[in-house]
PDB file of C-alpha atoms in Angstrom:
ATOM      1  CA  MET A  20     -51.834   4.290  53.548  1.00  0.00           C
ATOM      2  CA  ALA A  21     -48.114   4.955  54.026  1.00  0.00           C
ATOM      3  CA  LYS A  22     -46.570   7.896  52.216  1.00  0.00           C
ATOM      4  CA  SER A  23     -44.040   7.344  49.469  1.00  0.00           C
ATOM      5  CA  LEU A  24     -40.730   9.163  49.176  1.00  0.00           C
ATOM      6  CA  HIS A  25     -41.148   9.442  45.403  1.00  0.00           C
ATOM      7  CA  GLY A  26     -41.336  13.106  44.435  1.00  0.00           C
ATOM      8  CA  ARG A  27     -40.173  14.291  47.858  1.00  0.00           C
ATOM      9  CA  VAL A  28     -37.017  16.292  48.540  1.00  0.00           C
ATOM     10  CA  ALA A  29     -34.841  15.603  51.598  1.00  0.00           C
ATOM     11  CA  LEU A  30     -31.916  17.581  53.004  1.00  0.00           C
ATOM     12  CA  ILE A  31     -29.564  15.426  55.104  1.00  0.00           C
ATOM     13  CA  THR A  32     -26.552  16.723  57.020  1.00  0.00           C
ATOM     14  CA  GLY A  33     -23.486  14.660  57.883  1.00  0.00           C
ATOM     15  CA  ALA A  34     -24.288  12.571  54.825  1.00  0.00           C
ATOM     16  CA  THR A  35     -20.952  10.902  54.049  1.00  0.00           C
ATOM     17  CA  SER A  36     -20.552   8.586  57.026  1.00  0.00           C
ATOM     18  CA  GLY A  37     -22.388   6.737  59.757  1.00  0.00           C
ATOM     19  CA  PHE A  38     -26.100   7.331  60.203  1.00  0.00           C
ATOM     20  CA  GLY A  39     -26.204  10.130  57.632  1.00  0.00           C
ATOM     21  CA  ALA A  40     -24.708   8.042  54.836  1.00  0.00           C
ATOM     22  CA  ALA A  41     -27.080   5.174  55.578  1.00  0.00           C
ATOM     23  CA  MET A  42     -30.093   7.507  55.575  1.00  0.00           C
ATOM     24  CA  ALA A  43     -29.027   9.089  52.296  1.00  0.00           C
ATOM     25  CA  GLU A  44     -28.627   5.683  50.683  1.00  0.00           C
ATOM     26  CA  ARG A  45     -31.983   4.401  51.963  1.00  0.00           C
ATOM     27  CA  PHE A  46     -33.889   7.549  51.017  1.00  0.00           C
ATOM     28  CA  ALA A  47     -32.374   7.531  47.529  1.00  0.00           C
ATOM     29  CA  ALA A  48     -33.355   3.886  47.103  1.00  0.00           C
ATOM     30  CA  GLU A  49     -36.914   4.776  48.099  1.00  0.00           C
ATOM     31  CA  GLY A  50     -37.156   7.494  45.446  1.00  0.00           C
ATOM     32  CA  ALA A  51     -36.330  10.726  47.277  1.00  0.00           C
ATOM     33  CA  ALA A  52     -34.374  13.542  45.656  1.00  0.00           C
ATOM     34  CA  LEU A  53     -31.560  14.661  47.939  1.00  0.00           C
ATOM     35  CA  VAL A  54     -29.537  17.647  49.024  1.00  0.00           C
ATOM     36  CA  LEU A  55     -26.587  16.242  50.971  1.00  0.00           C
ATOM     37  CA  VAL A  56     -24.383  18.306  53.262  1.00  0.00           C
ATOM     38  CA  ALA A  57     -20.925  17.412  54.553  1.00  0.00           C
ATOM     39  CA  ARG A  58     -17.514  19.006  55.020  1.00  0.00           C
ATOM     40  CA  GLN A  59     -15.298  16.722  52.936  1.00  0.00           C
ATOM     41  CA  ARG A  60     -15.783  17.623  49.286  1.00  0.00           C
ATOM     42  CA  GLU A  61     -14.329  14.489  47.708  1.00  0.00           C
ATOM     43  CA  ARG A  62     -16.361  12.058  49.826  1.00  0.00           C
ATOM     44  CA  LEU A  63     -19.514  14.115  49.404  1.00  0.00           C
ATOM     45  CA  GLU A  64     -19.230  14.334  45.634  1.00  0.00           C
ATOM     46  CA  GLU A  65     -18.544  10.591  45.431  1.00  0.00           C
ATOM     47  CA  THR A  66     -21.609   9.880  47.561  1.00  0.00           C
ATOM     48  CA  CYS A  67     -23.838  12.088  45.430  1.00  0.00           C
ATOM     49  CA  ALA A  68     -22.517  10.574  42.201  1.00  0.00           C
ATOM     50  CA  ARG A  69     -23.181   7.074  43.511  1.00  0.00           C
ATOM     51  CA  LEU A  70     -26.724   7.804  44.685  1.00  0.00           C
ATOM     52  CA  SER A  71     -27.909  10.056  41.860  1.00  0.00           C
ATOM     53  CA  THR A  72     -30.251   8.892  39.129  1.00  0.00           C
ATOM     54  CA  PRO A  73     -31.926  11.005  36.437  1.00  0.00           C
ATOM     55  CA  GLU A  74     -35.207  10.771  38.353  1.00  0.00           C
ATOM     56  CA  THR A  75     -33.735  11.234  41.836  1.00  0.00           C
ATOM     57  CA  PRO A  76     -30.601  13.379  41.746  1.00  0.00           C
ATOM     58  CA  ALA A  77     -28.451  14.080  44.800  1.00  0.00           C
ATOM     59  CA  ILE A  78     -27.001  17.584  45.044  1.00  0.00           C
ATOM     60  CA  PRO A  79     -23.822  18.074  47.114  1.00  0.00           C
ATOM     61  CA  VAL A  80     -23.422  21.093  49.384  1.00  0.00           C
ATOM     62  CA  VAL A  81     -19.982  21.315  50.956  1.00  0.00           C
ATOM     63  CA  GLY A  82     -20.168  23.210  54.221  1.00  0.00           C
ATOM     64  CA  ASP A  83     -19.891  23.376  57.981  1.00  0.00           C
ATOM     65  CA  VAL A  84     -23.217  22.952  59.788  1.00  0.00           C
ATOM     66  CA  THR A  85     -22.041  25.259  62.577  1.00  0.00           C
ATOM     67  CA  GLN A  86     -22.401  28.049  60.018  1.00  0.00           C
ATOM     68  CA  ARG A  87     -25.952  29.166  59.269  1.00  0.00           C
ATOM     69  CA  ALA A  88     -24.906  30.036  55.714  1.00  0.00           C
ATOM     70  CA  THR A  89     -24.449  26.312  54.992  1.00  0.00           C
ATOM     71  CA  PHE A  90     -28.152  25.701  55.558  1.00  0.00           C
ATOM     72  CA  GLU A  91     -29.076  28.755  53.511  1.00  0.00           C
ATOM     73  CA  THR A  92     -27.006  27.428  50.612  1.00  0.00           C
ATOM     74  CA  ALA A  93     -28.537  23.966  50.886  1.00  0.00           C
ATOM     75  CA  LEU A  94     -32.079  25.316  51.046  1.00  0.00           C
ATOM     76  CA  THR A  95     -31.453  27.546  48.041  1.00  0.00           C
ATOM     77  CA  ALA A  96     -30.197  24.514  46.101  1.00  0.00           C
ATOM     78  CA  ALA A  97     -33.413  22.618  46.872  1.00  0.00           C
ATOM     79  CA  LEU A  98     -35.692  25.530  46.000  1.00  0.00           C
ATOM     80  CA  GLU A  99     -33.901  26.351  42.755  1.00  0.00           C
ATOM     81  CA  ARG A 100     -34.051  22.712  41.601  1.00  0.00           C
ATOM     82  CA  TRP A 101     -37.422  21.557  42.916  1.00  0.00           C
ATOM     83  CA  GLY A 102     -39.196  24.597  44.355  1.00  0.00           C
ATOM     84  CA  LYS A 103     -39.703  22.934  47.722  1.00  0.00           C
ATOM     85  CA  LEU A 104     -38.145  21.055  50.629  1.00  0.00           C
ATOM     86  CA  ASP A 105     -40.138  18.240  52.200  1.00  0.00           C
ATOM     87  CA  ILE A 106     -37.747  16.749  54.765  1.00  0.00           C
ATOM     88  CA  LEU A 107     -34.855  18.093  56.836  1.00  0.00           C
ATOM     89  CA  ILE A 108     -32.709  15.592  58.744  1.00  0.00           C
ATOM     90  CA  ASN A 109     -30.329  17.272  61.164  1.00  0.00           C
ATOM     91  CA  ASN A 110     -27.972  14.351  61.597  1.00  0.00           C
ATOM     92  CA  ALA A 111     -24.498  15.958  61.708  1.00  0.00           C
ATOM     93  CA  GLY A 112     -22.911  15.943  65.141  1.00  0.00           C
ATOM     94  CA  GLY A 113     -20.037  14.537  67.147  1.00  0.00           C
ATOM     95  CA  GLY A 114     -18.597  14.019  70.574  1.00  0.00           C
ATOM     96  CA  VAL A 115     -15.781  16.560  70.021  1.00  0.00           C
ATOM     97  CA  GLN A 116     -14.198  15.590  73.363  1.00  0.00           C
ATOM     98  CA  ILE A 117     -15.627  12.870  75.577  1.00  0.00           C
ATOM     99  CA  ALA A 118     -13.841  13.506  78.869  1.00  0.00           C
ATOM    100  CA  PRO A 119     -14.425  14.548  82.491  1.00  0.00           C
ATOM    101  CA  ILE A 120     -15.446  18.170  82.931  1.00  0.00           C
ATOM    102  CA  GLU A 121     -12.050  19.169  84.354  1.00  0.00           C
ATOM    103  CA  ALA A 122     -10.442  18.060  81.083  1.00  0.00           C
ATOM    104  CA  GLN A 123     -12.789  20.160  78.955  1.00  0.00           C
ATOM    105  CA  THR A 124     -11.539  23.468  77.625  1.00  0.00           C
ATOM    106  CA  PRO A 125     -13.652  26.530  76.767  1.00  0.00           C
ATOM    107  CA  GLU A 126     -12.971  25.703  73.122  1.00  0.00           C
ATOM    108  CA  SER A 127     -14.048  22.051  73.364  1.00  0.00           C
ATOM    109  CA  ILE A 128     -17.236  23.014  75.211  1.00  0.00           C
ATOM    110  CA  ALA A 129     -18.144  25.696  72.683  1.00  0.00           C
ATOM    111  CA  ASP A 130     -17.335  23.399  69.757  1.00  0.00           C
ATOM    112  CA  CYS A 131     -19.518  20.618  71.149  1.00  0.00           C
ATOM    113  CA  LEU A 132     -22.482  22.909  71.799  1.00  0.00           C
ATOM    114  CA  ASN A 133     -22.157  24.562  68.387  1.00  0.00           C
ATOM    115  CA  LEU A 134     -21.898  21.288  66.488  1.00  0.00           C
ATOM    116  CA  ASN A 135     -24.617  19.379  68.305  1.00  0.00           C
ATOM    117  CA  LEU A 136     -27.103  22.038  69.410  1.00  0.00           C
ATOM    118  CA  ALA A 137     -26.663  25.416  67.733  1.00  0.00           C
ATOM    119  CA  SER A 138     -26.364  23.799  64.296  1.00  0.00           C
ATOM    120  CA  VAL A 139     -29.739  22.096  64.722  1.00  0.00           C
ATOM    121  CA  ILE A 140     -31.401  25.290  65.898  1.00  0.00           C
ATOM    122  CA  ASN A 141     -29.963  27.255  62.983  1.00  0.00           C
ATOM    123  CA  GLY A 142     -30.901  24.589  60.448  1.00  0.00           C
ATOM    124  CA  CYS A 143     -34.489  24.560  61.653  1.00  0.00           C
ATOM    125  CA  ALA A 144     -34.632  28.360  61.722  1.00  0.00           C
ATOM    126  CA  VAL A 145     -33.581  28.502  58.060  1.00  0.00           C
ATOM    127  CA  VAL A 146     -35.944  25.783  56.833  1.00  0.00           C
ATOM    128  CA  ALA A 147     -39.038  26.367  58.991  1.00  0.00           C
ATOM    129  CA  PRO A 148     -40.353  29.452  57.132  1.00  0.00           C
ATOM    130  CA  VAL A 149     -40.364  27.549  53.826  1.00  0.00           C
ATOM    131  CA  MET A 150     -42.181  24.572  55.330  1.00  0.00           C
ATOM    132  CA  GLN A 151     -44.685  26.894  56.976  1.00  0.00           C
ATOM    133  CA  ARG A 152     -45.464  28.492  53.611  1.00  0.00           C
ATOM    134  CA  GLN A 153     -45.810  25.040  52.045  1.00  0.00           C
ATOM    135  CA  GLN A 154     -48.110  23.988  54.890  1.00  0.00           C
ATOM    136  CA  SER A 155     -46.221  20.710  54.934  1.00  0.00           C
ATOM    137  CA  GLY A 156     -42.884  19.245  55.921  1.00  0.00           C
ATOM    138  CA  LEU A 157     -40.987  16.994  58.301  1.00  0.00           C
ATOM    139  CA  ILE A 158     -37.958  17.781  60.444  1.00  0.00           C
ATOM    140  CA  ILE A 159     -36.026  14.890  62.023  1.00  0.00           C
ATOM    141  CA  ASN A 160     -33.485  15.931  64.641  1.00  0.00           C
ATOM    142  CA  VAL A 161     -31.052  13.184  65.623  1.00  0.00           C
ATOM    143  CA  THR A 162     -30.182  13.149  69.319  1.00  0.00           C
ATOM    144  CA  SER A 163     -28.782  10.286  71.397  1.00  0.00           C
ATOM    145  CA  ALA A 164     -29.470   7.987  74.305  1.00  0.00           C
ATOM    146  CA  CYS A 165     -27.214  10.468  76.115  1.00  0.00           C
ATOM    147  CA  ALA A 166     -30.090  12.956  76.054  1.00  0.00           C
ATOM    148  CA  GLN A 167     -31.851  10.761  78.614  1.00  0.00           C
ATOM    149  CA  PHE A 168     -29.224   8.661  80.382  1.00  0.00           C
ATOM    150  CA  ALA A 169     -25.992   9.634  82.143  1.00  0.00           C
ATOM    151  CA  TRP A 170     -22.452   8.300  81.808  1.00  0.00           C
ATOM    152  CA  PRO A 171     -19.154   9.730  83.133  1.00  0.00           C
ATOM    153  CA  GLY A 172     -17.325  11.927  80.647  1.00  0.00           C
ATOM    154  CA  TRP A 173     -20.351  12.541  78.449  1.00  0.00           C
ATOM    155  CA  SER A 174     -21.726  15.596  80.266  1.00  0.00           C
ATOM    156  CA  VAL A 175     -21.219  18.304  77.631  1.00  0.00           C
ATOM    157  CA  TYR A 176     -22.298  16.135  74.721  1.00  0.00           C
ATOM    158  CA  SER A 177     -25.317  14.926  76.697  1.00  0.00           C
ATOM    159  CA  ALA A 178     -26.306  18.486  77.585  1.00  0.00           C
ATOM    160  CA  ALA A 179     -26.220  19.431  73.902  1.00  0.00           C
ATOM    161  CA  LYS A 180     -28.327  16.444  72.856  1.00  0.00           C
ATOM    162  CA  ALA A 181     -30.817  17.006  75.671  1.00  0.00           C
ATOM    163  CA  GLY A 182     -31.091  20.583  74.450  1.00  0.00           C
ATOM    164  CA  VAL A 183     -31.914  19.323  70.955  1.00  0.00           C
ATOM    165  CA  ALA A 184     -34.653  17.102  72.374  1.00  0.00           C
ATOM    166  CA  MET A 185     -36.363  19.936  74.266  1.00  0.00           C
ATOM    167  CA  PHE A 186     -35.878  22.385  71.402  1.00  0.00           C
ATOM    168  CA  SER A 187     -37.549  19.875  69.080  1.00  0.00           C
ATOM    169  CA  ARG A 188     -40.521  19.421  71.388  1.00  0.00           C
ATOM    170  CA  CYS A 189     -41.078  23.165  71.542  1.00  0.00           C
ATOM    171  CA  LEU A 190     -40.562  23.515  67.791  1.00  0.00           C
ATOM    172  CA  TYR A 191     -43.244  20.901  67.140  1.00  0.00           C
ATOM    173  CA  THR A 192     -45.785  22.990  69.057  1.00  0.00           C
ATOM    174  CA  GLU A 193     -44.878  25.983  66.862  1.00  0.00           C
ATOM    175  CA  LEU A 194     -44.968  24.177  63.519  1.00  0.00           C
ATOM    176  CA  ARG A 195     -47.821  21.701  64.008  1.00  0.00           C
ATOM    177  CA  PRO A 196     -50.516  24.302  63.194  1.00  0.00           C
ATOM    178  CA  HIS A 197     -48.766  24.786  59.827  1.00  0.00           C
ATOM    179  CA  GLY A 198     -48.796  21.104  58.916  1.00  0.00           C
ATOM    180  CA  VAL A 199     -45.129  20.567  59.769  1.00  0.00           C
ATOM    181  CA  ALA A 200     -44.039  17.630  61.932  1.00  0.00           C
ATOM    182  CA  VAL A 201     -40.930  17.457  64.117  1.00  0.00           C
ATOM    183  CA  THR A 202     -39.423  14.168  65.258  1.00  0.00           C
ATOM    184  CA  VAL A 203     -36.614  13.425  67.702  1.00  0.00           C
ATOM    185  CA  LEU A 204     -34.727  10.310  66.594  1.00  0.00           C
ATOM    186  CA  ALA A 205     -32.608   9.035  69.473  1.00  0.00           C
ATOM    187  CA  PRO A 206     -30.111   6.256  68.682  1.00  0.00           C
ATOM    188  CA  GLY A 207     -28.311   4.234  71.284  1.00  0.00           C
ATOM    189  CA  GLY A 208     -24.636   3.442  70.979  1.00  0.00           C
ATOM    190  CA  ALA A 209     -23.304   2.259  67.626  1.00  0.00           C
ATOM    191  CA  ASN A 210     -19.816   1.593  66.313  1.00  0.00           C
ATOM    192  CA  THR A 211     -19.573   4.264  63.632  1.00  0.00           C
ATOM    193  CA  GLY A 212     -16.917   6.911  62.974  1.00  0.00           C
ATOM    194  CA  PHE A 213     -18.166   8.747  66.073  1.00  0.00           C
ATOM    195  CA  GLN A 214     -15.670   7.063  68.393  1.00  0.00           C
ATOM    196  CA  SER A 215     -12.494   7.872  66.501  1.00  0.00           C
ATOM    197  CA  ALA A 216     -13.567  11.487  66.008  1.00  0.00           C
ATOM    198  CA  ALA A 217     -14.237  11.827  69.742  1.00  0.00           C
ATOM    199  CA  GLY A 218     -11.002  10.139  70.759  1.00  0.00           C
ATOM    200  CA  ILE A 219     -12.579   7.094  72.380  1.00  0.00           C
ATOM    201  CA  GLY A 220     -12.434   3.392  71.596  1.00  0.00           C
ATOM    202  CA  ALA A 221     -15.117   1.281  69.959  1.00  0.00           C
ATOM    203  CA  PHE A 222     -17.949  -0.009  72.105  1.00  0.00           C
ATOM    204  CA  ASP A 223     -17.132  -3.479  73.400  1.00  0.00           C
ATOM    205  CA  TRP A 224     -20.046  -5.599  72.239  1.00  0.00           C
ATOM    206  CA  ASP A 225     -21.031  -8.012  69.501  1.00  0.00           C
ATOM    207  CA  ASP A 226     -21.694  -5.880  66.424  1.00  0.00           C
ATOM    208  CA  SER A 227     -23.852  -8.618  64.896  1.00  0.00           C
ATOM    209  CA  ASP A 228     -26.436  -7.953  67.615  1.00  0.00           C
ATOM    210  CA  SER A 229     -26.005  -4.208  68.064  1.00  0.00           C
ATOM    211  CA  LEU A 230     -27.302  -0.978  66.605  1.00  0.00           C
ATOM    212  CA  ARG A 231     -26.014  -0.239  63.105  1.00  0.00           C
ATOM    213  CA  ALA A 232     -26.377   2.684  60.742  1.00  0.00           C
ATOM    214  CA  GLU A 233     -28.893   0.844  58.576  1.00  0.00           C
ATOM    215  CA  HIS A 234     -31.190   0.493  61.597  1.00  0.00           C
ATOM    216  CA  ILE A 235     -31.322   4.266  62.010  1.00  0.00           C
ATOM    217  CA  ALA A 236     -31.921   4.682  58.286  1.00  0.00           C
ATOM    218  CA  HIS A 237     -34.863   2.297  58.587  1.00  0.00           C
ATOM    219  CA  ALA A 238     -36.198   4.249  61.571  1.00  0.00           C
ATOM    220  CA  ALA A 239     -35.949   7.559  59.701  1.00  0.00           C
ATOM    221  CA  LEU A 240     -37.725   6.010  56.710  1.00  0.00           C
ATOM    222  CA  ALA A 241     -40.526   4.763  58.969  1.00  0.00           C
ATOM    223  CA  VAL A 242     -41.007   8.277  60.337  1.00  0.00           C
ATOM    224  CA  ALA A 243     -40.939   9.853  56.871  1.00  0.00           C
ATOM    225  CA  THR A 244     -43.499   7.439  55.433  1.00  0.00           C
ATOM    226  CA  MET A 245     -46.106   7.585  58.195  1.00  0.00           C
ATOM    227  CA  PRO A 246     -49.613   7.927  56.757  1.00  0.00           C
ATOM    228  CA  HIS A 247     -50.905  11.488  56.461  1.00  0.00           C
ATOM    229  CA  GLY A 248     -52.223  12.901  59.717  1.00  0.00           C
ATOM    230  CA  ALA A 249     -49.858  11.014  62.030  1.00  0.00           C
ATOM    231  CA  VAL A 250     -46.594  12.093  63.612  1.00  0.00           C
ATOM    232  CA  VAL A 251     -43.878  10.298  65.579  1.00  0.00           C
ATOM    233  CA  PRO A 252     -42.630  12.921  68.055  1.00  0.00           C
ATOM    234  CA  HIS A 253     -39.914  10.755  69.633  1.00  0.00           C
ATOM    235  CA  LEU A 254     -38.386   7.508  68.408  1.00  0.00           C
ATOM    236  CA  VAL A 255     -35.694   5.640  70.364  1.00  0.00           C
ATOM    237  CA  ALA A 256     -33.630   2.819  68.841  1.00  0.00           C
ATOM    238  CA  TYR A 257     -31.175   0.677  70.823  1.00  0.00           C
ATOM    239  CA  GLY A 258     -29.074  -2.288  69.861  1.00  0.00           C
ATOM    240  CA  MET A 259     -29.860  -5.579  71.576  1.00  0.00           C
ATOM    241  CA  SER A 260     -26.244  -5.717  72.784  1.00  0.00           C
ATOM    242  CA  GLN A 261     -26.488  -2.461  74.729  1.00  0.00           C
ATOM    243  CA  ASP A 262     -27.454  -2.818  78.377  1.00  0.00           C
ATOM    244  CA  ILE A 263     -28.778   0.467  79.784  1.00  0.00           C
ATOM    245  CA  VAL A 264     -29.149   0.425  83.567  1.00  0.00           C
ATOM    246  CA  PRO A 265     -31.477   1.792  84.792  1.00  0.00           C
ATOM    247  CA  PHE A 266     -33.517   1.423  81.594  1.00  0.00           C
TER     248      PHE A 266
END
């Protein structure tokens, strides 16, 4: 029988836009209590106010995921309110600079690796001891099709996401004996706020037949509600409009 999200506590990063916002909305609708992390205070507080109910509140934590202290603050908020954390979704990330390697600067490379890889490692390092003590938990690390396939200009971002995928596989072997599951959720291309933040244009395809944020929210929900004893180690979701050659 599928698990319910009622009574479970989820921490979601990058929760005010794109995939993160859609996951927060879907998890709230399914009865999860939330700790939501993002950098923009006004948008985060509005999101939490909109999703909160007396039974399933959403707590805002304003912070930068490249700082380990942000995860410590978010975990403390969950433990003080509910005494546990059931789900961590490391969703926050960004292209930083999608460009050929000769156009990358030391700063853009470091920023991309910190945002997309180091933040995930630090988030898991903060949360894992609590989940180990609970003997239960789920970590979903969001990667990208770029972790597996190659396109010009995406080298640094792809390296970071591939690092997340391998880190997650190793982490699963560490946490599985403690009842903690780790999933890599790998979306294909989607027209979210990612493009404008990375300085690139929108993907040129029919959005009615392409990957959207609600699809990734549905995928995360499917992972989080798997019946007890099962785990989804790697889930890939593409839009029907996206042609990946070779597949």
